[in-house]
Amino acid sequence: MSISSDRLKYFSAFVRREIGQAIDANKLYLIRTRLLPLARSQGIASLDTLIDMIRRDERGALARLVLDKMTTNETLFFRDNYPFEVLKKHLFPTLVREKGLSGSIRIWSAAASTGQEAYSIAMMAKDALAGAESRVKIIGTDISAGAIDYAQQGLYKKMEVQRGLSAQHLRAHFDAQGSQLWQIKANLKSMVKFQQGNLISPMLASSLKQHGPFDIVFCRNVLIYFDMEQRKQVIDAIAQVMTAGGWLFTGAGEMVTGNHSKWTVHRLENRPVWQLAAK
Ligand SMILES: C[S@@+](CC[C@H](N)C(=O)[O-])C[C@H]1O[C@@H](n2cnc3c(N)ncnc32)[C@H](O)[C@@H]1O
């Protein structure tokens, strides 16, 4: 099904403005594969009609649903492994030295998707820190309301727990629900909160104030969707809600050179991890 060029132009600008994602002509397939099933399920005859409906009501439920569909929520437990090793071997011991045995440790999983990253952080904290349940506070945010609902439920499919989780973590932190579903246990769940949040919104820092300042931020595999200027803005906004000397994980190659004066790069577990300068 084709999309007229003026509608494509409007829709690309709308998605970029709302969630920061650039859709060029090479990514037309993304629009088709994600929005055609949605249009059909809503009884909307064509993608042109769908786009016209969004244009008439950009704040409406249909427009929100469409933006949700344009996000890519691919994730897994303990993705890339090294950030979790860095937490256990380097950052948790450092923070315990700095804060003593009871000071709280605040961690933000920005672009948390369906929650696997935030729950992996919680599992690692429980493995590595005495009293983790009461002292480690994790917040996961994502622009996708659907992903955040899923994360909040903490109910994962067999296929999802088979990606990245050890048998030991599965036994310790999940209860089987029948043969196909696994529920995160309440004590792990209590360490993690989720809320919707747009990384390119100017309200981001204020919406997170009550949960911060953060000692550690995970902002992985999302900056890649933004252009350089937006990446710089997002990294500056993250710095605003972090403690001086706080730590940032990005995805491979996602950091922007323009931010380097504020940040020191450390190689931990043989990979780059960023530390915010002391104020
Ligand atoms: C590929 S997933 C990465 C999930 C996780 N951080 C990881 O590395 O496994 C990217 C996530 O970024 C979210 N996202 C995209 N644009 C966003 C924005 N402007 N603000 C917040 N989250 C966004 C998507 O909804 C998606 O869940």
Tab-separated table of C-alpha atoms in Angstrom, residues 30-270:
chain	number	residue	atom	x	y	z
A	30	LEU	CA	8.971	0.296	8.889
A	31	ILE	CA	5.877	2.406	8.390
A	32	ARG	CA	4.216	-0.263	6.303
A	33	THR	CA	5.021	-3.267	8.472
A	34	ARG	CA	4.079	-1.553	11.710
A	35	LEU	CA	1.120	0.562	10.720
A	36	LEU	CA	-0.735	-1.593	8.207
A	37	PRO	CA	-1.839	-4.165	10.816
A	38	LEU	CA	-2.873	-1.307	13.101
A	39	ALA	CA	-4.890	0.388	10.332
A	40	ARG	CA	-6.605	-2.908	9.505
A	41	SER	CA	-7.419	-3.643	13.154
A	42	GLN	CA	-9.023	-0.196	13.451
A	43	GLY	CA	-10.995	-0.568	10.218
A	44	ILE	CA	-9.030	2.243	8.536
A	45	ALA	CA	-8.933	1.755	4.768
A	46	SER	CA	-5.454	3.077	3.894
A	47	LEU	CA	-2.247	4.443	5.381
A	48	ASP	CA	-3.025	7.818	3.804
A	49	THR	CA	-6.316	7.890	5.740
A	50	LEU	CA	-4.544	6.854	8.938
A	51	ILE	CA	-1.998	9.659	8.518
A	52	ASP	CA	-4.791	12.193	7.837
A	53	MET	CA	-6.519	11.109	11.047
A	54	ILE	CA	-3.304	11.606	13.032
A	55	ARG	CA	-2.819	15.024	11.468
A	56	ARG	CA	-6.277	16.093	12.627
A	57	ASP	CA	-5.649	14.967	16.223
A	58	GLU	CA	-1.961	14.755	17.060
A	59	ARG	CA	-2.621	14.428	20.795
A	60	GLY	CA	-5.341	11.792	20.398
A	61	ALA	CA	-5.285	8.102	21.308
A	62	LEU	CA	-4.730	6.970	17.703
A	63	ALA	CA	-1.672	9.203	17.283
A	64	ARG	CA	-0.224	7.874	20.580
A	65	LEU	CA	-0.829	4.296	19.449
A	66	VAL	CA	0.895	4.984	16.139
A	67	LEU	CA	3.940	6.526	17.866
A	68	ASP	CA	4.087	3.514	20.160
A	69	LYS	CA	4.143	1.231	17.123
A	70	MET	CA	7.053	3.186	15.633
A	71	THR	CA	9.315	2.355	18.598
A	72	THR	CA	11.650	-0.655	18.510
A	73	ASN	CA	11.472	-2.423	21.878
A	74	GLU	CA	14.043	-5.157	21.262
A	75	THR	CA	15.818	-5.971	24.551
A	76	LEU	CA	16.924	-8.880	26.715
A	77	PHE	CA	18.033	-9.725	30.235
A	78	PHE	CA	21.700	-8.901	30.995
A	79	ARG	CA	22.153	-7.473	27.494
A	80	ASP	CA	25.877	-7.253	26.597
A	81	ASN	CA	26.755	-8.634	30.027
A	82	TYR	CA	29.645	-6.202	30.738
A	83	PRO	CA	27.537	-3.368	32.292
A	84	PHE	CA	26.305	-5.794	34.933
A	85	GLU	CA	29.829	-7.066	35.605
A	86	VAL	CA	30.950	-3.436	35.903
A	87	LEU	CA	28.185	-2.815	38.459
A	88	LYS	CA	29.160	-5.824	40.526
A	89	LYS	CA	32.939	-5.505	40.374
A	90	HIS	CA	33.497	-1.744	40.191
A	91	LEU	CA	30.556	0.608	40.741
A	92	PHE	CA	28.740	-1.006	43.671
A	93	PRO	CA	31.975	-1.412	45.685
A	94	THR	CA	32.927	2.223	44.889
A	95	LEU	CA	29.489	3.534	45.902
A	96	VAL	CA	29.533	1.532	49.133
A	97	ARG	CA	32.929	3.063	49.968
A	98	GLU	CA	31.566	6.543	49.258
A	99	LYS	CA	28.131	6.230	50.865
A	100	GLY	CA	28.733	3.745	53.653
A	101	LEU	CA	26.648	0.657	54.259
A	102	SER	CA	23.202	2.199	54.228
A	103	GLY	CA	23.120	5.253	51.897
A	104	SER	CA	20.733	4.764	48.999
A	105	ILE	CA	21.947	4.061	45.479
A	106	ARG	CA	19.722	5.466	42.714
A	107	ILE	CA	19.793	4.036	39.226
A	108	TRP	CA	17.873	5.089	36.107
A	109	SER	CA	17.226	2.794	33.168
A	110	ALA	CA	16.353	5.382	30.489
A	111	ALA	CA	14.692	3.645	27.499
A	112	ALA	CA	13.843	0.655	29.695
A	113	SER	CA	11.622	-0.953	27.056
A	114	THR	CA	9.827	-3.992	28.550
A	115	GLY	CA	11.892	-3.899	31.755
A	116	GLN	CA	14.575	-6.559	31.283
A	117	GLU	CA	17.420	-4.044	31.768
A	118	ALA	CA	15.990	-2.596	34.995
A	119	TYR	CA	15.271	-6.033	36.477
A	120	SER	CA	18.767	-7.239	35.490
A	121	ILE	CA	20.213	-4.290	37.439
A	122	ALA	CA	18.063	-5.274	40.438
A	123	MET	CA	19.234	-8.913	40.228
A	124	MET	CA	22.866	-7.817	40.070
A	125	ALA	CA	22.370	-5.487	43.041
A	126	LYS	CA	20.907	-8.355	45.075
A	127	ASP	CA	23.850	-10.572	44.113
A	128	ALA	CA	26.453	-7.962	44.990
A	129	LEU	CA	25.135	-5.790	47.826
A	130	ALA	CA	23.978	-6.562	51.339
A	131	GLY	CA	20.624	-4.870	51.995
A	132	ALA	CA	20.117	-4.139	48.275
A	133	GLU	CA	16.338	-4.369	48.556
A	134	SER	CA	16.107	-1.389	50.854
A	135	ARG	CA	18.963	0.747	49.559
A	136	VAL	CA	18.895	0.346	45.760
A	137	LYS	CA	16.165	2.324	43.982
A	138	ILE	CA	15.731	1.768	40.277
A	139	ILE	CA	13.477	3.712	37.932
A	140	GLY	CA	12.825	2.600	34.371
A	141	THR	CA	11.375	5.018	31.829
A	142	ASP	CA	10.407	4.610	28.195
A	143	ILE	CA	8.352	6.559	25.708
A	144	SER	CA	6.275	3.488	24.861
A	145	ALA	CA	3.222	3.137	27.101
A	146	GLY	CA	2.810	-0.466	25.917
A	147	ALA	CA	6.390	-1.359	26.878
A	148	ILE	CA	6.024	0.327	30.280
A	149	ASP	CA	2.789	-1.584	31.027
A	150	TYR	CA	4.544	-4.809	30.158
A	151	ALA	CA	7.544	-3.930	32.343
A	152	GLN	CA	5.279	-3.036	35.240
A	153	GLN	CA	3.559	-6.405	35.086
A	154	GLY	CA	6.884	-8.257	35.161
A	155	LEU	CA	5.297	-11.282	33.524
A	156	TYR	CA	7.604	-12.733	30.873
A	157	LYS	CA	7.219	-15.367	28.200
A	158	LYS	CA	9.348	-18.499	28.153
A	159	MET	CA	11.194	-17.215	25.090
A	160	GLU	CA	12.077	-13.993	26.961
A	161	VAL	CA	13.444	-15.661	30.100
A	162	GLN	CA	15.496	-17.945	27.866
A	163	ARG	CA	17.345	-14.888	26.515
A	164	GLY	CA	20.178	-13.789	28.814
A	165	LEU	CA	18.982	-15.170	32.170
A	166	SER	CA	20.955	-17.854	33.994
A	167	ALA	CA	19.056	-20.811	35.454
A	168	GLN	CA	20.125	-19.560	38.873
A	169	HIS	CA	18.634	-16.062	38.357
A	170	LEU	CA	15.468	-17.575	36.928
A	171	ARG	CA	15.007	-19.834	39.971
A	172	ALA	CA	15.843	-17.102	42.469
A	173	HIS	CA	13.723	-14.270	41.068
A	174	PHE	CA	10.798	-15.703	39.062
A	175	ASP	CA	7.774	-17.893	39.791
A	176	ALA	CA	6.489	-20.126	36.997
A	177	GLN	CA	2.896	-19.468	35.966
A	178	GLY	CA	1.948	-22.569	34.056
A	179	SER	CA	4.508	-23.775	31.530
A	180	GLN	CA	4.859	-20.660	29.348
A	181	LEU	CA	4.980	-17.641	31.681
A	182	TRP	CA	7.269	-16.441	34.448
A	183	GLN	CA	6.383	-13.788	37.031
A	184	ILE	CA	9.055	-11.608	38.679
A	185	LYS	CA	8.948	-12.126	42.451
A	186	ALA	CA	7.547	-9.349	44.584
A	187	ASN	CA	10.762	-8.564	46.469
A	188	LEU	CA	12.712	-7.919	43.247
A	189	LYS	CA	9.795	-6.023	41.743
A	190	SER	CA	9.654	-3.724	44.770
A	191	MET	CA	13.134	-2.379	43.894
A	192	VAL	CA	12.015	-1.123	40.472
A	193	LYS	CA	9.461	1.505	39.450
A	194	PHE	CA	8.449	2.361	35.906
A	195	GLN	CA	6.983	5.487	34.353
A	196	GLN	CA	6.533	6.787	30.842
A	197	GLY	CA	9.176	9.334	29.838
A	198	ASN	CA	10.340	10.965	26.625
A	199	LEU	CA	14.098	11.522	26.447
A	200	ILE	CA	13.723	14.462	24.079
A	201	SER	CA	11.104	16.271	26.185
A	202	PRO	CA	12.232	19.478	27.910
A	203	MET	CA	10.204	18.260	30.939
A	204	LEU	CA	12.363	15.143	31.342
A	205	ALA	CA	14.598	16.438	34.151
A	206	SER	CA	11.701	17.828	36.214
A	207	SER	CA	9.632	14.649	35.812
A	208	LEU	CA	12.488	12.626	37.322
A	209	LYS	CA	13.457	14.928	40.177
A	210	GLN	CA	11.644	12.936	42.864
A	211	HIS	CA	13.563	9.756	41.893
A	212	GLY	CA	17.067	11.253	41.619
A	213	PRO	CA	19.756	12.383	41.632
A	214	PHE	CA	21.057	9.224	40.002
A	215	ASP	CA	24.379	7.591	40.790
A	216	ILE	CA	24.164	5.427	37.679
A	217	VAL	CA	22.282	5.825	34.389
A	218	PHE	CA	21.786	3.230	31.672
A	219	CYS	CA	20.901	4.905	28.355
A	220	ARG	CA	21.589	2.144	25.883
A	221	ASN	CA	20.514	1.368	22.344
A	222	VAL	CA	18.271	4.400	22.023
A	223	LEU	CA	20.581	7.355	21.243
A	224	ILE	CA	21.196	5.659	17.916
A	225	TYR	CA	17.709	6.765	16.791
A	226	PHE	CA	18.501	10.455	17.388
A	227	ASP	CA	20.586	12.884	15.351
A	228	MET	CA	23.799	14.336	16.833
A	229	GLU	CA	22.155	17.504	18.157
A	230	GLN	CA	19.429	15.515	19.918
A	231	ARG	CA	21.960	13.080	21.363
A	232	LYS	CA	23.899	15.999	22.800
A	233	GLN	CA	20.708	17.452	24.319
A	234	VAL	CA	19.714	14.105	25.830
A	235	ILE	CA	23.159	13.548	27.336
A	236	ASP	CA	23.124	17.089	28.780
A	237	ALA	CA	19.647	16.447	30.242
A	238	ILE	CA	20.874	13.182	31.780
A	239	ALA	CA	23.815	15.024	33.364
A	240	GLN	CA	21.335	17.398	35.044
A	241	VAL	CA	19.688	14.581	37.005
A	242	MET	CA	22.907	12.784	38.010
A	243	THR	CA	25.126	13.100	41.045
A	244	ALA	CA	28.558	14.663	40.510
A	245	GLY	CA	30.869	11.762	39.707
A	246	GLY	CA	27.901	9.593	38.581
A	247	TRP	CA	28.284	6.871	35.949
A	248	LEU	CA	26.672	6.494	32.509
A	249	PHE	CA	26.396	3.456	30.246
A	250	THR	CA	25.543	4.047	26.588
A	251	GLY	CA	25.319	1.586	23.706
A	252	ALA	CA	28.413	1.000	21.568
A	253	GLY	CA	29.412	4.199	19.753
A	254	GLU	CA	26.456	6.214	21.077
A	255	MET	CA	28.331	8.931	23.001
A	256	VAL	CA	28.772	12.332	21.343
A	257	THR	CA	32.164	14.019	21.216
A	258	GLY	CA	30.659	17.460	22.022
A	259	ASN	CA	29.901	16.342	25.575
A	260	HIS	CA	33.359	15.192	26.415
A	261	SER	CA	34.415	18.121	28.612
A	262	LYS	CA	31.907	17.046	31.263
A	263	TRP	CA	32.708	13.364	31.040
A	264	THR	CA	35.679	11.128	31.625
A	265	VAL	CA	35.790	7.825	29.831
A	266	HIS	CA	36.979	4.809	31.851
A	267	ARG	CA	37.650	1.381	30.426
A	268	LEU	CA	36.003	-1.073	32.785
A	269	GLU	CA	35.722	-4.744	31.861
A	270	ASN	CA	37.442	-3.586	28.673
